Amino acid sequence: MEGLLDFRLRDIITKIGGIDQCVSEFIRVNDTLLPSQRFYRYVPELNHNCRTKAGVPVKVQLLGSDPVCMAENAAKVASLGAYGIDLNFGCPAPTVNRNRGGAVLLKEPDVLYKIVYETRKAVPSTIPVTAKMRLGFESTEQAIDCAKALEGGGAEEIVVHARTKMDGYKPPAYWEWIAKIKKEVRVSIVANGEIWTKEDAIRCHEISGCSDLMIGRGMIANPTLALEIQGERNEAFPWEEMKSILYKYWIHLASLMDTQSRLGRIKQWLYYLSRQYSEAQKDFTAVKRFTNQEEMDLYLCEDLAAGIEVEMQRKAFRCIGAESPVGDL
């Protein structure tokens, strides 16, 4: 979800509801102690008790391979008020893996142990240290060894994405492997992978034995998914309401990034929404060719069900420095 699900979208998604915790996008740790500003840039919620505007706590996720450096940076972000520290051993991106980060470390359970151990030792006991893993790099052969290494190092919770690195994001997710891991460790296990609907969540619970779920792409495709899983909604937003949210997100981005980056964010979100909404499939085909702000303005203003007058919309687009209306969600 890197490059899309950042603090801006966390704000919107958590205001919709149903989410108990968030994890930030990973912050890459190489061989230096990062400046405070790096953490604030990725997780501005640190300025607000490490919670979104809706009050949902956010764990700060770190990615790296040097146990000492990871521990030092974890201690630094803990001193800034982090709600929790999450360690990423699941990212399958080739560029990350080539630099000895993410899922490639699943080949070295002893390194997993050292990273978690040093991090846990460096962070106050009141701040949870958790980890995310996949089932392995090329195979599931060391899946249980990796989970035990994370537990042994002091991880209080382990999120298991039920695929190997080589599986990428191709269906299916092997939830039965999460059940195998759950039997071998005592810490809390959270199931992750291929949860797009309430029915998927029910099946994942039944197969994995996990009561807790982490959802990434499924929440972007259907922002009401958590509410549906918890029984607080029966169906997704109507497309008109979802398009209104897209509009507010577009306005929110105006004072934060350049036009091309804004266009990219809306296109990315529409791509995921097209899994849930037939209207989004049609719109994505048109929108992916947009190259300027005016085209996106016209698209997002068209047929809005939010009851916003056209002239007010135009003024909002011109008032780049004004406070974002996203707070009205």
mmCIF file of C-alpha atoms in Angstrom:
data_model
loop_
_atom_site.group_PDB
_atom_site.id
_atom_site.type_symbol
_atom_site.label_atom_id
_atom_site.label_comp_id
_atom_site.label_asym_id
_atom_site.label_seq_id
_atom_site.Cartn_x
_atom_site.Cartn_y
_atom_site.Cartn_z
ATOM 1 C CA MET A 1 0.000 0.000 0.000
ATOM 2 C CA GLU A 2 3.065 2.248 -0.140
ATOM 3 C CA GLY A 3 2.392 5.448 -2.067
ATOM 4 C CA LEU A 4 -1.369 5.389 -1.450
ATOM 5 C CA LEU A 5 -2.354 4.409 2.077
ATOM 6 C CA ASP A 6 -0.559 7.168 3.974
ATOM 7 C CA PHE A 7 -1.734 9.491 6.756
ATOM 8 C CA ARG A 8 -4.086 11.319 4.375
ATOM 9 C CA LEU A 9 -6.011 8.184 3.522
ATOM 10 C CA ARG A 10 -5.749 6.845 7.075
ATOM 11 C CA ASP A 11 -7.637 9.958 8.144
ATOM 12 C CA ILE A 12 -10.458 9.313 5.689
ATOM 13 C CA ILE A 13 -10.720 5.551 6.193
ATOM 14 C CA THR A 14 -10.697 5.706 10.005
ATOM 15 C CA LYS A 15 -13.402 8.383 9.981
ATOM 16 C CA ILE A 16 -15.633 5.958 8.090
ATOM 17 C CA GLY A 17 -15.184 3.554 10.990
ATOM 18 C CA GLY A 18 -14.809 -0.059 12.071
ATOM 19 C CA ILE A 19 -11.016 -0.011 12.470
ATOM 20 C CA ASP A 20 -9.356 -0.715 15.823
ATOM 21 C CA GLN A 21 -5.719 0.024 14.915
ATOM 22 C CA CYS A 22 -3.626 1.215 11.976
ATOM 23 C CA VAL A 23 -0.042 0.532 10.941
ATOM 24 C CA SER A 24 1.893 3.199 9.074
ATOM 25 C CA GLU A 25 3.616 2.583 5.758
ATOM 26 C CA PHE A 26 7.134 1.317 6.420
ATOM 27 C CA ILE A 27 9.963 3.712 7.229
ATOM 28 C CA ARG A 28 13.230 2.438 5.756
ATOM 29 C CA VAL A 29 16.119 2.180 8.230
ATOM 30 C CA ASN A 30 19.596 1.779 6.776
ATOM 31 C CA ASP A 31 22.683 2.503 8.862
ATOM 32 C CA THR A 32 21.834 5.841 10.451
ATOM 33 C CA LEU A 33 19.649 7.265 13.188
ATOM 34 C CA LEU A 34 16.883 9.027 11.328
ATOM 35 C CA PRO A 35 15.979 12.617 12.204
ATOM 36 C CA SER A 36 12.739 13.237 14.066
ATOM 37 C CA GLN A 37 11.310 15.015 11.035
ATOM 38 C CA ARG A 38 11.393 11.773 9.018
ATOM 39 C CA PHE A 39 9.090 10.107 11.512
ATOM 40 C CA TYR A 40 6.785 13.118 11.712
ATOM 41 C CA ARG A 41 6.563 13.220 7.908
ATOM 42 C CA TYR A 42 5.410 9.635 7.636
ATOM 43 C CA VAL A 43 3.356 9.607 10.824
ATOM 44 C CA PRO A 44 2.110 13.129 11.604
ATOM 45 C CA GLU A 45 -0.270 11.464 14.033
ATOM 46 C CA LEU A 46 2.731 11.539 16.403
ATOM 47 C CA ASN A 47 1.708 15.154 16.991
ATOM 48 C CA HIS A 48 -1.688 13.967 18.254
ATOM 49 C CA ASN A 49 -0.973 11.142 20.698
ATOM 50 C CA CYS A 50 -0.228 8.880 17.707
ATOM 51 C CA ARG A 51 -3.879 8.697 16.737
ATOM 52 C CA THR A 52 -5.823 9.649 13.653
ATOM 53 C CA LYS A 53 -8.378 12.450 13.886
ATOM 54 C CA ALA A 54 -10.977 9.754 14.501
ATOM 55 C CA GLY A 55 -9.010 8.583 17.551
ATOM 56 C CA VAL A 56 -7.664 5.338 16.040
ATOM 57 C CA PRO A 57 -4.125 4.497 17.266
ATOM 58 C CA VAL A 58 -1.317 4.128 14.723
ATOM 59 C CA LYS A 59 1.708 1.858 15.089
ATOM 60 C CA VAL A 60 4.910 3.101 13.452
ATOM 61 C CA GLN A 61 6.362 0.480 11.109
ATOM 62 C CA LEU A 62 10.113 0.153 10.569
ATOM 63 C CA LEU A 63 11.915 -1.887 7.907
ATOM 64 C CA GLY A 64 15.596 -2.768 7.962
ATOM 65 C CA SER A 65 18.141 -5.504 8.667
ATOM 66 C CA ASP A 66 20.621 -4.085 11.191
ATOM 67 C CA PRO A 67 19.474 -5.041 14.714
ATOM 68 C CA VAL A 68 21.307 -2.226 16.482
ATOM 69 C CA CYS A 69 20.242 0.466 14.041
ATOM 70 C CA MET A 70 16.645 -0.744 14.047
ATOM 71 C CA ALA A 71 16.658 -0.655 17.852
ATOM 72 C CA GLU A 72 18.097 2.867 17.972
ATOM 73 C CA ASN A 73 15.465 4.164 15.560
ATOM 74 C CA ALA A 74 12.711 2.352 17.429
ATOM 75 C CA ALA A 75 13.851 4.016 20.644
ATOM 76 C CA LYS A 76 13.881 7.380 18.872
ATOM 77 C CA VAL A 77 10.341 7.086 17.549
ATOM 78 C CA ALA A 78 9.192 5.749 20.917
ATOM 79 C CA SER A 79 10.531 8.933 22.505
ATOM 80 C CA LEU A 80 8.371 10.917 20.076
ATOM 81 C CA GLY A 81 5.237 9.264 21.450
ATOM 82 C CA ALA A 82 4.714 6.202 19.237
ATOM 83 C CA TYR A 83 1.708 4.100 20.189
ATOM 84 C CA GLY A 84 3.566 0.962 19.105
ATOM 85 C CA ILE A 85 6.475 -0.259 16.969
ATOM 86 C CA ASP A 86 5.800 -2.708 14.144
ATOM 87 C CA LEU A 87 8.629 -4.472 12.288
ATOM 88 C CA ASN A 88 8.182 -5.294 8.603
ATOM 89 C CA PHE A 89 9.403 -8.720 7.490
ATOM 90 C CA GLY A 90 6.773 -9.120 4.801
ATOM 91 C CA CYS A 91 7.402 -6.585 2.030
ATOM 92 C CA PRO A 92 7.897 -8.487 -1.262
ATOM 93 C CA ALA A 93 9.143 -5.520 -3.344
ATOM 94 C CA PRO A 94 12.299 -6.512 -5.286
ATOM 95 C CA THR A 95 14.047 -3.204 -4.577
ATOM 96 C CA VAL A 96 13.453 -3.642 -0.850
ATOM 97 C CA ASN A 97 14.532 -7.291 -0.865
ATOM 98 C CA ARG A 98 17.706 -6.533 -2.848
ATOM 99 C CA ASN A 99 18.682 -4.147 -0.066
ATOM 100 C CA ARG A 100 18.120 -6.843 2.564
ATOM 101 C CA GLY A 101 14.804 -5.626 3.828
ATOM 102 C CA GLY A 102 11.326 -7.079 4.165
ATOM 103 C CA ALA A 103 10.546 -10.675 3.181
ATOM 104 C CA VAL A 104 14.118 -11.602 2.210
ATOM 105 C CA LEU A 105 14.955 -11.783 5.929
ATOM 106 C CA LEU A 106 12.596 -14.745 6.251
ATOM 107 C CA LYS A 107 15.565 -16.759 4.988
ATOM 108 C CA GLU A 108 17.367 -15.881 8.248
ATOM 109 C CA PRO A 109 15.263 -16.603 11.342
ATOM 110 C CA ASP A 110 18.248 -15.822 13.570
ATOM 111 C CA VAL A 111 18.358 -12.273 12.172
ATOM 112 C CA LEU A 112 14.620 -11.876 12.791
ATOM 113 C CA TYR A 113 15.215 -12.857 16.406
ATOM 114 C CA LYS A 114 18.071 -10.376 16.844
ATOM 115 C CA ILE A 115 16.134 -7.461 15.322
ATOM 116 C CA VAL A 116 13.091 -8.057 17.516
ATOM 117 C CA TYR A 117 15.193 -8.738 20.601
ATOM 118 C CA GLU A 118 17.260 -5.549 20.270
ATOM 119 C CA THR A 119 14.169 -3.501 19.458
ATOM 120 C CA ARG A 120 12.200 -4.861 22.398
ATOM 121 C CA LYS A 121 15.125 -4.159 24.704
ATOM 122 C CA ALA A 122 15.433 -0.565 23.448
ATOM 123 C CA VAL A 123 11.748 0.349 23.671
ATOM 124 C CA PRO A 124 9.883 1.051 26.946
ATOM 125 C CA SER A 125 7.834 -1.934 28.100
ATOM 126 C CA THR A 126 4.662 0.162 27.879
ATOM 127 C CA ILE A 127 5.023 0.397 24.094
ATOM 128 C CA PRO A 128 4.131 -2.818 22.206
ATOM 129 C CA VAL A 129 6.577 -4.268 19.687
ATOM 130 C CA THR A 130 4.889 -6.323 16.975
ATOM 131 C CA ALA A 131 5.935 -7.846 13.648
ATOM 132 C CA LYS A 132 4.567 -8.743 10.253
ATOM 133 C CA MET A 133 5.776 -11.721 8.232
ATOM 134 C CA ARG A 134 4.884 -13.807 5.211
ATOM 135 C CA LEU A 135 4.949 -17.602 5.050
ATOM 136 C CA GLY A 136 8.494 -17.524 3.699
ATOM 137 C CA PHE A 137 10.544 -16.289 0.780
ATOM 138 C CA GLU A 138 10.448 -19.070 -1.811
ATOM 139 C CA SER A 139 8.634 -21.717 0.250
ATOM 140 C CA THR A 140 6.857 -22.263 3.570
ATOM 141 C CA GLU A 141 9.663 -24.464 4.875
ATOM 142 C CA GLN A 142 10.786 -21.994 7.558
ATOM 143 C CA ALA A 143 7.421 -20.386 8.336
ATOM 144 C CA ILE A 144 7.108 -21.815 11.830
ATOM 145 C CA ASP A 145 10.798 -21.209 12.595
ATOM 146 C CA CYS A 146 10.357 -17.543 11.633
ATOM 147 C CA ALA A 147 7.281 -17.136 13.807
ATOM 148 C CA LYS A 148 9.063 -18.733 16.753
ATOM 149 C CA ALA A 149 12.050 -16.448 16.200
ATOM 150 C CA LEU A 150 9.791 -13.382 16.309
ATOM 151 C CA GLU A 151 8.079 -14.659 19.428
ATOM 152 C CA GLY A 152 11.408 -15.526 21.063
ATOM 153 C CA GLY A 153 12.749 -12.059 20.363
ATOM 154 C CA GLY A 154 9.844 -10.500 22.214
ATOM 155 C CA ALA A 155 7.188 -9.668 19.622
ATOM 156 C CA GLU A 156 3.845 -9.346 21.380
ATOM 157 C CA GLU A 157 1.815 -9.926 18.239
ATOM 158 C CA ILE A 158 2.557 -11.338 14.777
ATOM 159 C CA VAL A 159 0.623 -10.509 11.632
ATOM 160 C CA VAL A 160 0.925 -13.332 9.113
ATOM 161 C CA HIS A 161 0.335 -12.573 5.450
ATOM 162 C CA ALA A 162 -0.690 -15.989 4.171
ATOM 163 C CA ARG A 163 1.574 -16.112 1.097
ATOM 164 C CA THR A 164 5.288 -16.370 0.413
ATOM 165 C CA LYS A 165 7.293 -13.598 -1.193
ATOM 166 C CA MET A 166 7.289 -15.519 -4.473
ATOM 167 C CA ASP A 167 3.478 -15.793 -4.318
ATOM 168 C CA GLY A 168 3.310 -11.991 -4.338
ATOM 169 C CA TYR A 169 -0.348 -10.998 -4.212
ATOM 170 C CA LYS A 170 -1.668 -13.796 -6.428
ATOM 171 C CA PRO A 171 -4.731 -15.612 -5.063
ATOM 172 C CA PRO A 172 -5.243 -17.683 -3.072
ATOM 173 C CA ALA A 173 -4.028 -16.843 0.403
ATOM 174 C CA TYR A 174 -3.091 -19.967 2.347
ATOM 175 C CA TRP A 175 -4.987 -19.305 5.569
ATOM 176 C CA GLU A 176 -4.495 -22.905 6.696
ATOM 177 C CA TRP A 177 -0.822 -22.070 7.199
ATOM 178 C CA ILE A 178 -1.769 -19.338 9.642
ATOM 179 C CA ALA A 179 -3.576 -21.993 11.684
ATOM 180 C CA LYS A 180 -0.392 -24.117 11.707
ATOM 181 C CA ILE A 181 1.659 -21.180 12.956
ATOM 182 C CA LYS A 182 -0.968 -20.296 15.553
ATOM 183 C CA LYS A 183 -0.647 -23.764 17.075
ATOM 184 C CA GLU A 184 3.107 -23.387 17.506
ATOM 185 C CA VAL A 185 3.355 -19.988 19.212
ATOM 186 C CA ARG A 186 1.704 -18.439 22.241
ATOM 187 C CA VAL A 187 1.569 -14.789 21.191
ATOM 188 C CA SER A 188 -1.404 -13.283 19.377
ATOM 189 C CA ILE A 189 -1.564 -14.063 15.655
ATOM 190 C CA VAL A 190 -3.379 -11.766 13.220
ATOM 191 C CA ALA A 191 -4.503 -13.123 9.844
ATOM 192 C CA ASN A 192 -3.815 -11.136 6.662
ATOM 193 C CA GLY A 193 -4.223 -11.659 2.951
ATOM 194 C CA GLU A 194 -7.019 -11.854 0.363
ATOM 195 C CA ILE A 195 -9.804 -10.493 2.571
ATOM 196 C CA TRP A 196 -12.056 -8.516 0.230
ATOM 197 C CA THR A 197 -15.529 -9.193 1.629
ATOM 198 C CA LYS A 198 -17.335 -10.043 4.860
ATOM 199 C CA GLU A 199 -17.636 -13.605 3.552
ATOM 200 C CA ASP A 200 -13.850 -13.751 3.075
ATOM 201 C CA ALA A 201 -13.389 -12.563 6.657
ATOM 202 C CA ILE A 202 -15.691 -15.290 7.978
ATOM 203 C CA ARG A 203 -13.879 -17.995 6.001
ATOM 204 C CA CYS A 204 -10.484 -16.665 7.079
ATOM 205 C CA HIS A 205 -11.584 -16.772 10.712
ATOM 206 C CA GLU A 206 -12.842 -20.332 10.340
ATOM 207 C CA ILE A 207 -9.727 -21.611 8.563
ATOM 208 C CA SER A 208 -7.018 -19.670 10.409
ATOM 209 C CA GLY A 209 -8.611 -19.703 13.842
ATOM 210 C CA CYS A 210 -7.754 -16.006 14.222
ATOM 211 C CA SER A 211 -10.242 -13.566 15.680
ATOM 212 C CA ASP A 212 -8.159 -10.565 14.567
ATOM 213 C CA LEU A 213 -7.662 -9.548 10.945
ATOM 214 C CA MET A 214 -5.423 -7.054 9.175
ATOM 215 C CA ILE A 215 -6.907 -5.692 5.954
ATOM 216 C CA GLY A 216 -5.090 -3.526 3.427
ATOM 217 C CA ARG A 217 -6.231 -3.613 -0.188
ATOM 218 C CA GLY A 218 -9.705 -4.785 0.795
ATOM 219 C CA MET A 219 -10.288 -1.634 2.848
ATOM 220 C CA ILE A 220 -9.226 0.577 -0.048
ATOM 221 C CA ALA A 221 -11.500 -1.294 -2.447
ATOM 222 C CA ASN A 222 -14.429 -1.012 -0.021
ATOM 223 C CA PRO A 223 -13.936 1.540 2.789
ATOM 224 C CA THR A 224 -16.959 0.183 4.690
ATOM 225 C CA LEU A 225 -15.558 -3.363 4.827
ATOM 226 C CA ALA A 226 -14.565 -3.207 8.501
ATOM 227 C CA LEU A 227 -18.034 -1.954 9.426
ATOM 228 C CA GLU A 228 -19.602 -4.788 7.416
ATOM 229 C CA ILE A 229 -17.395 -7.382 9.103
ATOM 230 C CA GLN A 230 -18.375 -6.028 12.514
ATOM 231 C CA GLY A 231 -22.062 -6.090 11.584
ATOM 232 C CA GLU A 232 -22.512 -2.319 11.644
ATOM 233 C CA ARG A 233 -23.377 -2.056 7.929
ATOM 234 C CA ASN A 234 -25.003 -4.414 5.477
ATOM 235 C CA GLU A 235 -23.483 -3.089 2.274
ATOM 236 C CA ALA A 236 -20.929 -0.721 0.771
ATOM 237 C CA PHE A 237 -21.537 2.976 0.211
ATOM 238 C CA PRO A 238 -23.546 3.810 -2.913
ATOM 239 C CA TRP A 239 -21.211 4.926 -5.697
ATOM 240 C CA GLU A 240 -22.464 8.509 -5.479
ATOM 241 C CA GLU A 241 -21.397 8.692 -1.830
ATOM 242 C CA MET A 242 -18.057 7.074 -2.594
ATOM 243 C CA LYS A 243 -17.455 9.580 -5.372
ATOM 244 C CA SER A 244 -18.181 12.381 -2.923
ATOM 245 C CA ILE A 245 -15.445 10.996 -0.669
ATOM 246 C CA LEU A 246 -13.057 10.904 -3.628
ATOM 247 C CA TYR A 247 -13.846 14.561 -4.267
ATOM 248 C CA LYS A 248 -13.086 15.555 -0.686
ATOM 249 C CA TYR A 249 -9.849 13.555 -0.820
ATOM 250 C CA TRP A 250 -8.871 15.413 -4.018
ATOM 251 C CA ILE A 251 -9.468 18.753 -2.309
ATOM 252 C CA HIS A 252 -7.544 17.612 0.763
ATOM 253 C CA LEU A 253 -4.520 16.787 -1.390
ATOM 254 C CA ALA A 254 -4.500 20.226 -3.050
ATOM 255 C CA SER A 255 -2.343 21.926 -0.431
ATOM 256 C CA LEU A 256 -0.151 18.887 0.158
ATOM 257 C CA MET A 257 1.249 17.759 -3.195
ATOM 258 C CA ASP A 258 1.694 18.662 -6.855
ATOM 259 C CA THR A 259 -0.957 18.005 -9.508
ATOM 260 C CA GLN A 260 0.672 14.915 -11.025
ATOM 261 C CA SER A 261 1.015 13.251 -7.634
ATOM 262 C CA ARG A 262 -2.611 14.088 -6.829
ATOM 263 C CA LEU A 263 -3.716 12.596 -10.136
ATOM 264 C CA GLY A 264 -1.744 9.458 -9.364
ATOM 265 C CA ARG A 265 -3.400 9.042 -5.974
ATOM 266 C CA ILE A 266 -6.933 9.325 -7.375
ATOM 267 C CA LYS A 267 -6.113 6.911 -10.205
ATOM 268 C CA GLN A 268 -4.658 4.396 -7.730
ATOM 269 C CA TRP A 269 -7.684 4.576 -5.481
ATOM 270 C CA LEU A 270 -10.081 4.255 -8.419
ATOM 271 C CA TYR A 271 -8.167 1.172 -9.545
ATOM 272 C CA TYR A 272 -8.850 -0.530 -6.228
ATOM 273 C CA LEU A 273 -12.439 0.732 -6.056
ATOM 274 C CA SER A 274 -13.092 -0.851 -9.444
ATOM 275 C CA ARG A 275 -13.045 -4.213 -7.694
ATOM 276 C CA GLN A 276 -16.099 -3.211 -5.662
ATOM 277 C CA TYR A 277 -17.877 -0.775 -7.980
ATOM 278 C CA SER A 278 -18.782 -1.311 -11.637
ATOM 279 C CA GLU A 279 -18.997 2.484 -11.967
ATOM 280 C CA ALA A 280 -15.387 2.775 -10.833
ATOM 281 C CA GLN A 281 -14.311 0.287 -13.505
ATOM 282 C CA LYS A 282 -15.783 2.533 -16.176
ATOM 283 C CA ASP A 283 -14.418 5.707 -14.594
ATOM 284 C CA PHE A 284 -10.918 4.294 -14.170
ATOM 285 C CA THR A 285 -10.718 3.626 -17.908
ATOM 286 C CA ALA A 286 -11.364 7.314 -18.550
ATOM 287 C CA VAL A 287 -9.456 8.792 -15.624
ATOM 288 C CA LYS A 288 -6.215 6.892 -16.194
ATOM 289 C CA ARG A 289 -5.667 9.047 -19.315
ATOM 290 C CA PHE A 290 -6.110 12.371 -17.479
ATOM 291 C CA THR A 291 -2.987 14.538 -17.432
ATOM 292 C CA ASN A 292 -4.141 17.816 -15.871
ATOM 293 C CA GLN A 293 -6.105 19.142 -12.911
ATOM 294 C CA GLU A 294 -9.011 20.529 -14.939
ATOM 295 C CA GLU A 295 -9.956 17.112 -16.300
ATOM 296 C CA MET A 296 -10.022 15.624 -12.804
ATOM 297 C CA ASP A 297 -11.931 18.628 -11.439
ATOM 298 C CA LEU A 298 -14.691 18.124 -13.985
ATOM 299 C CA TYR A 299 -14.854 14.378 -13.409
ATOM 300 C CA LEU A 300 -15.095 14.662 -9.629
ATOM 301 C CA CYS A 301 -17.655 17.469 -9.726
ATOM 302 C CA GLU A 302 -19.921 15.574 -12.112
ATOM 303 C CA ASP A 303 -23.054 14.045 -10.577
ATOM 304 C CA LEU A 304 -21.905 14.589 -6.994
ATOM 305 C CA ALA A 305 -24.534 13.508 -4.503
ATOM 306 C CA ALA A 306 -23.008 15.530 -1.691
ATOM 307 C CA GLY A 307 -25.306 18.505 -2.332
ATOM 308 C CA ILE A 308 -22.438 20.939 -2.936
ATOM 309 C CA GLU A 309 -23.252 23.794 -5.256
ATOM 310 C CA VAL A 310 -21.118 24.041 -8.400
ATOM 311 C CA GLU A 311 -19.953 27.562 -7.585
ATOM 312 C CA MET A 312 -18.859 26.456 -4.106
ATOM 313 C CA GLN A 313 -16.882 23.640 -5.693
ATOM 314 C CA ARG A 314 -15.099 26.070 -7.986
ATOM 315 C CA LYS A 315 -14.236 28.342 -5.075
ATOM 316 C CA ALA A 316 -12.897 25.349 -3.124
ATOM 317 C CA PHE A 317 -10.577 24.450 -5.973
ATOM 318 C CA ARG A 318 -9.235 28.012 -6.042
ATOM 319 C CA CYS A 319 -8.795 28.241 -2.265
ATOM 320 C CA ILE A 320 -5.763 25.981 -2.205
ATOM 321 C CA GLY A 321 -4.602 27.232 1.164
ATOM 322 C CA ALA A 322 -7.974 26.766 2.877
ATOM 323 C CA GLU A 323 -8.577 24.074 5.460
ATOM 324 C CA SER A 324 -9.516 20.804 3.846
ATOM 325 C CA PRO A 325 -13.230 19.912 3.851
ATOM 326 C CA VAL A 326 -12.180 16.312 4.435
ATOM 327 C CA GLY A 327 -12.778 16.992 8.119
ATOM 328 C CA ASP A 328 -16.499 17.046 7.385
ATOM 329 C CA LEU A 329 -16.585 13.373 6.487
#
